[in-house]
């Protein structure tokens, strides 16, 4: 049935409801785009036939395919946009350096989109010189981000 | 806190003596906190308060400079330090709220900014406007590059204004009334209610739909809490 693959993409995201980012489904996307291409070509042929031969009985199927094309476009756009929103939320949480396992799930354009608009992020203030293995006594909120990125380690002793 | 601030207060007053409404540092910080709370609790992006932001940045620089002069180890220094950090946090949080709303509603924010009349205060500071436009372009090029350009020719654009949801102005907010307002029309919630009129007394607190009191937030007559 038409549009099933695109709904599957949406379901994939819906399954991971707490903002996790599943791997970019390159394959699924390609299949939906192929379906759209096929639908469009069929419609082109039918539209030409309807015009040339006056076959009005083709019109309902043309309309149906057009609706499917719109639905596929909407699902794909929703899928991509939702992924962007999740990545954005992760960015707000983790800062400029995303953990490698998240990066692994992103496609090349997502990383580019992120970088370009990452430059406008607000700078928080003082920059502390962090030489390797040096120890510092710092207020917690400044370290939290860096601890999460694995740059700093919380020493308890 | 009063020590560091009162030293600065005199500096700022001298610098701004040309301007009509000179604010004491205390008033300035109060204004920042008001703007911060309003922005945090409002469902839509509010007018930008770049004058407040700039003054606060100046204030912070003054305070930092003062702190350098205090001798190390003085107990007062850590309290002043905390005050500076506190103000810095509020400022960051305010700007962060705005950025998050800009990201969330970017086509609508840009549209609103485009259609505002000459002389109205702008919704976005120049930097925020550049950010919003860049965000729009980036999102559009991302969608195009990954999927839209591989779609049939008549489906290669997406109307962002329709695709991205608008802020929900009907969400409920808590508010405190600063200036008395009379005859506010409240829309009915259910079919068997009728619309009615309330007066908002000074210092009273209410829980209402944002849409009803939106103009009073921008005029400063109510404070969101």
Tab-separated table of C-alpha atoms in Angstrom:
chain	number	residue	atom	x	y	z
A	1	UNK	CA	0.000	0.000	0.000
A	2	UNK	CA	1.208	3.502	-0.704
A	3	UNK	CA	2.755	5.647	2.032
A	4	UNK	CA	3.436	2.710	4.313
A	5	UNK	CA	7.173	3.178	4.272
A	6	UNK	CA	6.908	6.835	5.163
A	7	UNK	CA	4.625	6.062	8.098
A	8	UNK	CA	7.191	3.554	9.251
A	9	UNK	CA	9.792	6.314	9.402
A	10	UNK	CA	7.469	8.339	11.616
A	11	UNK	CA	6.748	5.324	13.821
A	12	UNK	CA	10.449	4.783	14.280
A	13	UNK	CA	10.781	8.236	15.772
A	14	UNK	CA	7.564	7.898	17.741
A	15	UNK	CA	8.871	4.734	19.391
A	16	UNK	CA	11.778	6.610	20.897
A	17	UNK	CA	9.708	9.188	22.675
A	18	UNK	CA	12.147	10.579	25.209
A	19	UNK	CA	14.185	12.566	22.734
A	20	UNK	CA	16.665	9.861	21.772
A	21	UNK	CA	18.013	9.982	18.285
A	22	UNK	CA	17.849	6.702	16.348
A	23	UNK	CA	20.218	6.103	13.447
A	24	UNK	CA	19.430	8.022	10.279
A	25	UNK	CA	17.304	5.733	8.178
A	26	UNK	CA	18.973	6.356	4.835
A	27	UNK	CA	17.439	3.266	3.347
A	28	UNK	CA	13.880	4.061	4.394
A	29	UNK	CA	14.196	7.583	3.053
A	30	UNK	CA	15.448	6.318	-0.275
A	31	UNK	CA	12.533	3.916	-0.573
A	32	UNK	CA	9.981	6.640	0.061
A	33	UNK	CA	11.639	8.897	-2.504
A	34	UNK	CA	11.578	6.074	-5.028
A	35	UNK	CA	7.902	5.518	-4.357
A	36	UNK	CA	7.292	9.202	-4.921
A	37	UNK	CA	9.178	9.131	-8.196
A	38	UNK	CA	7.135	6.147	-9.400
A	39	UNK	CA	3.838	7.757	-8.381
A	40	UNK	CA	4.782	10.989	-10.096
A	41	UNK	CA	5.732	9.288	-13.331
A	42	UNK	CA	2.491	7.316	-13.357
A	43	UNK	CA	0.605	10.524	-12.817
A	44	UNK	CA	2.452	12.277	-15.627
A	45	UNK	CA	1.478	9.510	-18.043
A	46	UNK	CA	-2.124	9.524	-16.901
A	47	UNK	CA	-2.428	13.304	-17.037
A	48	UNK	CA	-1.151	13.289	-20.587
A	49	UNK	CA	-3.553	10.517	-21.504
A	50	UNK	CA	-6.449	12.286	-19.848
A	51	UNK	CA	-5.716	15.481	-21.741
A	52	UNK	CA	-4.951	13.880	-25.091
A	53	UNK	CA	-7.646	11.261	-25.117
A	54	UNK	CA	-10.154	12.964	-22.871
A	55	UNK	CA	-10.169	10.071	-20.410
A	56	UNK	CA	-11.881	11.512	-17.424
A	57	UNK	CA	-11.953	8.118	-15.678
A	58	UNK	CA	-8.265	8.497	-14.956
A	59	UNK	CA	-8.826	11.544	-12.800
A	60	UNK	CA	-9.671	9.789	-9.504
A	61	UNK	CA	-6.467	7.747	-9.636
A	62	UNK	CA	-4.500	10.876	-10.497
A	63	UNK	CA	-5.980	12.552	-7.452
A	64	UNK	CA	-5.190	9.560	-5.274
A	65	UNK	CA	-1.578	9.473	-6.350
A	66	UNK	CA	-1.292	13.205	-5.797
A	67	UNK	CA	-2.592	12.787	-2.240
A	68	UNK	CA	-0.077	10.042	-1.627
A	69	UNK	CA	2.705	12.239	-2.939
A	70	UNK	CA	1.656	15.039	-0.600
A	71	UNK	CA	1.451	12.627	2.310
A	72	UNK	CA	4.878	11.230	1.589
A	73	UNK	CA	6.329	14.713	1.375
A	74	UNK	CA	4.729	15.624	4.664
A	75	UNK	CA	5.954	12.468	6.402
A	76	UNK	CA	9.492	12.873	5.159
A	77	UNK	CA	9.603	16.547	6.110
A	78	UNK	CA	8.183	15.699	9.530
A	79	UNK	CA	10.744	12.931	9.990
A	80	UNK	CA	13.658	15.166	9.076
A	81	UNK	CA	12.390	18.127	11.045
A	82	UNK	CA	11.738	16.033	14.137
A	83	UNK	CA	15.273	14.684	13.976
A	84	UNK	CA	16.548	18.249	13.777
A	85	UNK	CA	14.505	19.152	16.844
A	86	UNK	CA	15.934	16.215	18.786
A	87	UNK	CA	19.464	17.100	17.772
A	88	UNK	CA	18.794	20.672	18.789
A	89	UNK	CA	17.569	19.566	22.218
A	90	UNK	CA	20.668	17.435	22.648
A	91	UNK	CA	22.769	20.422	21.692
A	92	UNK	CA	21.174	22.604	24.315
A	93	UNK	CA	21.957	19.893	26.826
A	94	UNK	CA	25.448	18.877	25.842
A	95	UNK	CA	26.911	22.070	24.411
A	96	UNK	CA	29.202	22.344	21.450
A	97	UNK	CA	30.627	18.863	21.498
A	98	UNK	CA	28.124	16.093	21.002
A	99	UNK	CA	29.087	12.693	22.383
A	100	UNK	CA	30.417	10.421	19.629
A	101	UNK	CA	27.612	7.890	19.871
A	102	UNK	CA	25.082	10.566	19.012
A	103	UNK	CA	27.178	11.911	16.163
A	104	UNK	CA	27.354	8.436	14.759
A	105	UNK	CA	23.595	8.444	14.245
A	106	UNK	CA	23.522	11.669	12.285
A	107	UNK	CA	23.911	12.095	8.563
A	108	UNK	CA	26.430	14.508	7.019
A	109	UNK	CA	23.944	17.325	6.338
A	110	UNK	CA	22.637	17.236	9.883
A	111	UNK	CA	26.134	17.827	11.181
A	112	UNK	CA	26.626	20.726	8.793
A	113	UNK	CA	23.316	22.324	9.711
A	114	UNK	CA	24.275	22.036	13.347
A	115	UNK	CA	27.707	23.563	12.942
A	116	UNK	CA	26.571	26.562	10.967
A	117	UNK	CA	24.063	27.583	13.529
A	118	UNK	CA	26.181	26.575	16.464
A	119	UNK	CA	28.330	29.645	16.096
A	120	UNK	CA	25.588	31.851	17.455
A	121	UNK	CA	25.361	30.090	20.770
A	122	UNK	CA	25.800	32.256	23.760
A	123	UNK	CA	29.113	32.390	25.384
A	124	UNK	CA	28.960	31.805	29.080
A	125	UNK	CA	31.796	33.916	30.346
A	126	UNK	CA	35.204	33.156	31.652
A	127	UNK	CA	37.514	30.733	29.964
A	128	UNK	CA	39.602	28.622	32.286
A	129	UNK	CA	42.919	27.351	31.151
A	130	UNK	CA	42.622	23.598	31.329
A	131	UNK	CA	45.984	22.014	31.007
A	132	UNK	CA	46.074	18.255	30.952
A	133	UNK	CA	46.091	16.663	34.401
A	134	UNK	CA	45.863	19.972	36.219
A	135	UNK	CA	43.453	20.159	39.098
A	136	UNK	CA	41.059	23.001	39.725
A	137	UNK	CA	38.590	24.064	42.334
A	138	UNK	CA	35.676	25.358	40.333
A	139	UNK	CA	32.037	26.177	40.914
A	140	UNK	CA	29.953	23.239	39.862
A	141	UNK	CA	27.862	24.739	37.125
A	142	UNK	CA	30.904	25.654	35.088
A	143	UNK	CA	32.283	22.128	35.177
A	144	UNK	CA	29.077	20.243	34.605
A	145	UNK	CA	29.119	20.571	30.838
A	146	UNK	CA	32.740	19.675	30.519
A	147	UNK	CA	32.340	16.688	32.812
A	148	UNK	CA	29.582	15.442	30.566
A	149	UNK	CA	31.768	15.774	27.531
A	150	UNK	CA	34.482	13.785	29.264
A	151	UNK	CA	36.978	16.630	29.338
A	152	UNK	CA	37.005	16.984	33.112
A	153	UNK	CA	36.810	14.443	35.882
A	154	UNK	CA	35.245	15.024	39.268
A	155	UNK	CA	37.827	14.268	41.937
A	156	UNK	CA	36.263	13.227	45.213
A	157	UNK	CA	39.226	12.846	47.526
B	1	UNK	CA	26.143	43.859	47.417
B	2	UNK	CA	25.160	47.415	48.157
B	3	UNK	CA	28.844	48.443	48.399
B	4	UNK	CA	29.825	47.365	44.922
B	5	UNK	CA	26.612	48.557	43.414
B	6	UNK	CA	26.518	51.964	45.033
B	7	UNK	CA	30.024	52.736	43.781
B	8	UNK	CA	28.884	51.860	40.302
B	9	UNK	CA	25.594	53.684	40.710
B	10	UNK	CA	27.325	57.037	40.768
B	11	UNK	CA	29.396	56.160	37.670
B	12	UNK	CA	26.388	55.110	35.681
B	13	UNK	CA	24.374	58.137	36.686
B	14	UNK	CA	27.115	60.441	35.476
B	15	UNK	CA	27.471	58.629	32.173
B	16	UNK	CA	23.775	58.612	31.498
B	17	UNK	CA	22.943	62.060	32.790
B	18	UNK	CA	22.076	63.027	29.246
B	19	UNK	CA	19.238	60.515	29.203
B	20	UNK	CA	15.901	61.204	30.738
B	21	UNK	CA	15.213	58.134	32.816
B	22	UNK	CA	18.257	57.194	34.784
B	23	UNK	CA	17.878	53.911	36.594
B	24	UNK	CA	19.653	52.945	39.737
B	25	UNK	CA	21.448	49.609	39.512
B	26	UNK	CA	18.832	48.100	41.800
B	27	UNK	CA	16.067	49.189	39.453
B	28	UNK	CA	18.032	47.901	36.494
B	29	UNK	CA	18.431	44.448	37.986
B	30	UNK	CA	14.751	44.438	38.973
B	31	UNK	CA	13.868	45.254	35.370
B	32	UNK	CA	16.093	42.442	34.163
B	33	UNK	CA	14.419	39.992	36.500
B	34	UNK	CA	10.972	41.129	35.364
B	35	UNK	CA	11.916	40.691	31.718
B	36	UNK	CA	13.426	37.287	32.553
B	37	UNK	CA	10.314	35.985	34.310
B	38	UNK	CA	7.992	37.321	31.634
B	39	UNK	CA	10.032	35.714	28.900
B	40	UNK	CA	10.240	32.410	30.789
B	41	UNK	CA	6.514	32.069	31.335
B	42	UNK	CA	5.123	33.558	28.179
B	43	UNK	CA	4.241	31.109	25.380
B	44	UNK	CA	5.313	33.555	22.677
B	45	UNK	CA	8.422	35.634	22.090
B	46	UNK	CA	8.151	39.052	23.741
B	47	UNK	CA	9.645	42.364	22.636
B	48	UNK	CA	13.378	42.510	23.016
B	49	UNK	CA	14.779	44.549	25.868
B	50	UNK	CA	18.184	45.244	24.423
B	51	UNK	CA	18.665	48.481	26.400
B	52	UNK	CA	18.265	46.543	29.632
B	53	UNK	CA	20.649	43.849	28.377
B	54	UNK	CA	23.284	46.410	27.404
B	55	UNK	CA	23.044	48.273	30.688
B	56	UNK	CA	23.319	45.031	32.621
B	57	UNK	CA	26.431	44.050	30.657
B	58	UNK	CA	27.978	47.426	31.492
B	59	UNK	CA	26.989	46.950	35.098
B	60	UNK	CA	28.655	43.557	35.218
B	61	UNK	CA	31.881	44.963	33.770
B	62	UNK	CA	31.908	47.673	36.437
B	63	UNK	CA	31.325	45.108	39.146
B	64	UNK	CA	34.068	42.845	37.855
B	65	UNK	CA	36.466	45.796	37.760
B	66	UNK	CA	35.564	46.669	41.332
B	67	UNK	CA	36.164	43.109	42.407
B	68	UNK	CA	39.691	43.210	41.026
B	69	UNK	CA	40.462	46.142	43.310
B	70	UNK	CA	39.295	44.395	46.500
B	71	UNK	CA	42.140	42.582	48.196
B	72	UNK	CA	42.071	38.801	47.910
B	73	UNK	CA	40.690	36.730	50.728
B	74	UNK	CA	38.357	39.459	51.853
B	75	UNK	CA	35.054	37.872	52.866
B	76	UNK	CA	33.107	40.509	50.979
B	77	UNK	CA	34.780	39.488	47.739
B	78	UNK	CA	33.077	36.093	47.595
B	79	UNK	CA	29.693	37.636	48.279
B	80	UNK	CA	30.190	40.155	45.498
B	81	UNK	CA	31.375	37.314	43.290
B	82	UNK	CA	28.162	35.439	43.995
B	83	UNK	CA	26.113	38.497	43.155
B	84	UNK	CA	27.915	38.874	39.842
B	85	UNK	CA	27.383	35.188	39.058
B	86	UNK	CA	23.726	35.476	39.985
B	87	UNK	CA	23.136	38.406	37.669
B	88	UNK	CA	25.071	36.714	34.930
B	89	UNK	CA	22.909	33.625	35.270
B	90	UNK	CA	19.685	35.625	35.034
B	91	UNK	CA	20.960	37.395	31.931
B	92	UNK	CA	22.032	34.123	30.293
B	93	UNK	CA	18.749	32.486	31.177
B	94	UNK	CA	16.821	35.404	29.680
B	95	UNK	CA	18.755	35.265	26.429
B	96	UNK	CA	18.519	31.487	26.354
B	97	UNK	CA	14.691	31.581	26.717
B	98	UNK	CA	14.508	33.971	23.806
B	99	UNK	CA	16.778	31.870	21.647
B	100	UNK	CA	14.784	28.745	22.344
B	101	UNK	CA	11.571	30.473	21.370
B	102	UNK	CA	13.155	31.904	18.244
B	103	UNK	CA	14.272	28.406	17.264
B	104	UNK	CA	10.893	26.930	18.001
B	105	UNK	CA	8.809	29.475	16.097
B	106	UNK	CA	11.294	30.779	13.580
B	107	UNK	CA	9.042	31.317	10.518
B	108	UNK	CA	6.408	33.128	12.584
B	109	UNK	CA	8.951	35.257	14.387
B	110	UNK	CA	10.520	36.315	11.093
B	111	UNK	CA	7.098	37.011	9.605
B	112	UNK	CA	6.106	39.147	12.565
B	113	UNK	CA	9.315	41.086	12.346
B	114	UNK	CA	8.856	41.636	8.621
B	115	UNK	CA	5.319	42.935	9.015
B	116	UNK	CA	5.935	45.290	11.914
B	117	UNK	CA	5.332	48.931	11.251
B	118	UNK	CA	7.950	51.684	11.354
B	119	UNK	CA	8.379	53.017	14.839
B	120	UNK	CA	7.189	49.904	16.662
B	121	UNK	CA	9.775	48.356	18.923
B	122	UNK	CA	11.272	45.327	17.266
B	123	UNK	CA	10.754	41.807	18.429
B	124	UNK	CA	14.344	40.791	17.777
B	125	UNK	CA	17.666	42.437	18.433
B	126	UNK	CA	19.880	42.723	15.329
B	127	UNK	CA	21.904	39.680	16.426
B	128	UNK	CA	18.758	37.672	17.089
B	129	UNK	CA	17.399	38.644	13.684
B	130	UNK	CA	20.573	37.462	11.995
B	131	UNK	CA	20.344	34.247	14.007
B	132	UNK	CA	16.710	33.664	13.035
B	133	UNK	CA	17.415	34.220	9.355
B	134	UNK	CA	20.426	31.961	9.420
B	135	UNK	CA	18.418	29.298	11.238
B	136	UNK	CA	15.711	29.527	8.582
B	137	UNK	CA	18.201	29.249	5.743
B	138	UNK	CA	20.016	26.371	7.367
B	139	UNK	CA	16.840	24.407	8.013
B	140	UNK	CA	15.603	25.025	4.487
B	141	UNK	CA	18.877	23.984	2.863
B	142	UNK	CA	19.046	20.930	5.084
B	143	UNK	CA	15.551	19.788	4.038
B	144	UNK	CA	16.333	20.551	0.411
B	145	UNK	CA	19.664	18.774	0.373
B	146	UNK	CA	18.496	15.642	2.117
B	147	UNK	CA	15.084	15.091	0.577
B	148	UNK	CA	13.287	17.864	-1.235
B	149	UNK	CA	15.586	18.084	-4.217
B	150	UNK	CA	15.062	14.378	-4.857
B	151	UNK	CA	11.303	14.776	-4.933
B	152	UNK	CA	9.136	15.446	-7.994
B	153	UNK	CA	9.420	19.032	-9.279
B	154	UNK	CA	6.081	20.268	-7.981
B	155	UNK	CA	6.844	19.164	-4.423
B	156	UNK	CA	10.236	20.665	-3.887
B	157	UNK	CA	9.233	23.460	-1.542
B	158	UNK	CA	7.702	23.443	1.901
B	159	UNK	CA	5.760	26.370	3.302
B	160	UNK	CA	7.479	26.926	6.640
B	161	UNK	CA	4.707	29.098	7.994
B	162	UNK	CA	2.282	26.228	7.662
B	163	UNK	CA	4.709	23.482	8.545
B	164	UNK	CA	6.024	24.885	11.821
B	165	UNK	CA	3.391	25.129	14.585
B	166	UNK	CA	2.541	28.543	16.013
B	167	UNK	CA	2.898	29.389	19.700
B	168	UNK	CA	-0.174	28.406	21.700
B	169	UNK	CA	-1.525	31.715	22.915
B	170	UNK	CA	-4.351	29.991	24.743
B	171	UNK	CA	-2.121	28.376	27.323
B	172	UNK	CA	-2.748	29.421	30.889
B	173	UNK	CA	-0.303	31.588	32.792
B	174	UNK	CA	-0.007	32.821	36.360
B	175	UNK	CA	0.194	36.552	36.694
B	176	UNK	CA	0.394	39.308	39.262
B	177	UNK	CA	-1.242	42.647	38.539
B	178	UNK	CA	0.943	45.730	38.822
B	179	UNK	CA	-1.468	48.319	37.492
B	180	UNK	CA	-5.184	48.059	37.950
B	181	UNK	CA	-7.075	47.070	34.804
B	182	UNK	CA	-10.789	47.346	34.383
B	183	UNK	CA	-13.296	45.573	32.233
B	184	UNK	CA	-11.206	42.766	30.869
B	185	UNK	CA	-13.254	40.555	28.601
B	186	UNK	CA	-12.803	36.866	29.329
B	187	UNK	CA	-13.821	34.386	26.643
B	188	UNK	CA	-16.074	31.458	27.615
B	189	UNK	CA	-14.429	28.078	28.119
B	190	UNK	CA	-17.364	25.827	27.370
B	191	UNK	CA	-20.530	26.165	25.364
B	192	UNK	CA	-22.807	26.805	28.311
B	193	UNK	CA	-20.663	29.625	29.692
B	194	UNK	CA	-20.929	33.160	28.448
B	195	UNK	CA	-18.154	35.667	28.143
B	196	UNK	CA	-17.804	37.857	31.205
B	197	UNK	CA	-15.905	40.859	32.367
B	198	UNK	CA	-13.428	41.078	35.238
B	199	UNK	CA	-11.494	43.840	36.903
B	200	UNK	CA	-7.888	43.123	37.757
B	201	UNK	CA	-7.000	44.747	41.061
B	202	UNK	CA	-3.507	45.861	41.891
B	203	UNK	CA	-1.330	43.178	43.529
B	204	UNK	CA	-3.895	40.456	42.923
B	205	UNK	CA	-2.765	37.179	41.364
B	206	UNK	CA	-4.604	35.252	38.704
B	207	UNK	CA	-4.442	32.228	36.457
B	208	UNK	CA	-5.690	33.137	33.014
B	209	UNK	CA	-5.319	32.460	29.328
B	210	UNK	CA	-2.283	34.201	27.955
B	211	UNK	CA	-4.238	35.584	25.013
B	212	UNK	CA	-6.508	37.643	27.292
B	213	UNK	CA	-3.685	39.473	29.053
B	214	UNK	CA	-1.006	39.534	26.328
B	215	UNK	CA	-1.178	43.309	25.723
B	216	UNK	CA	-0.735	43.980	29.432
B	217	UNK	CA	2.450	41.969	29.563
B	218	UNK	CA	4.055	44.143	26.894
B	219	UNK	CA	2.787	47.338	28.525
B	220	UNK	CA	4.149	46.221	31.879
B	221	UNK	CA	0.786	46.294	33.626
B	222	UNK	CA	1.013	42.656	34.684
B	223	UNK	CA	3.924	40.442	35.615
B	224	UNK	CA	3.991	36.739	34.755
B	225	UNK	CA	4.992	34.529	37.653
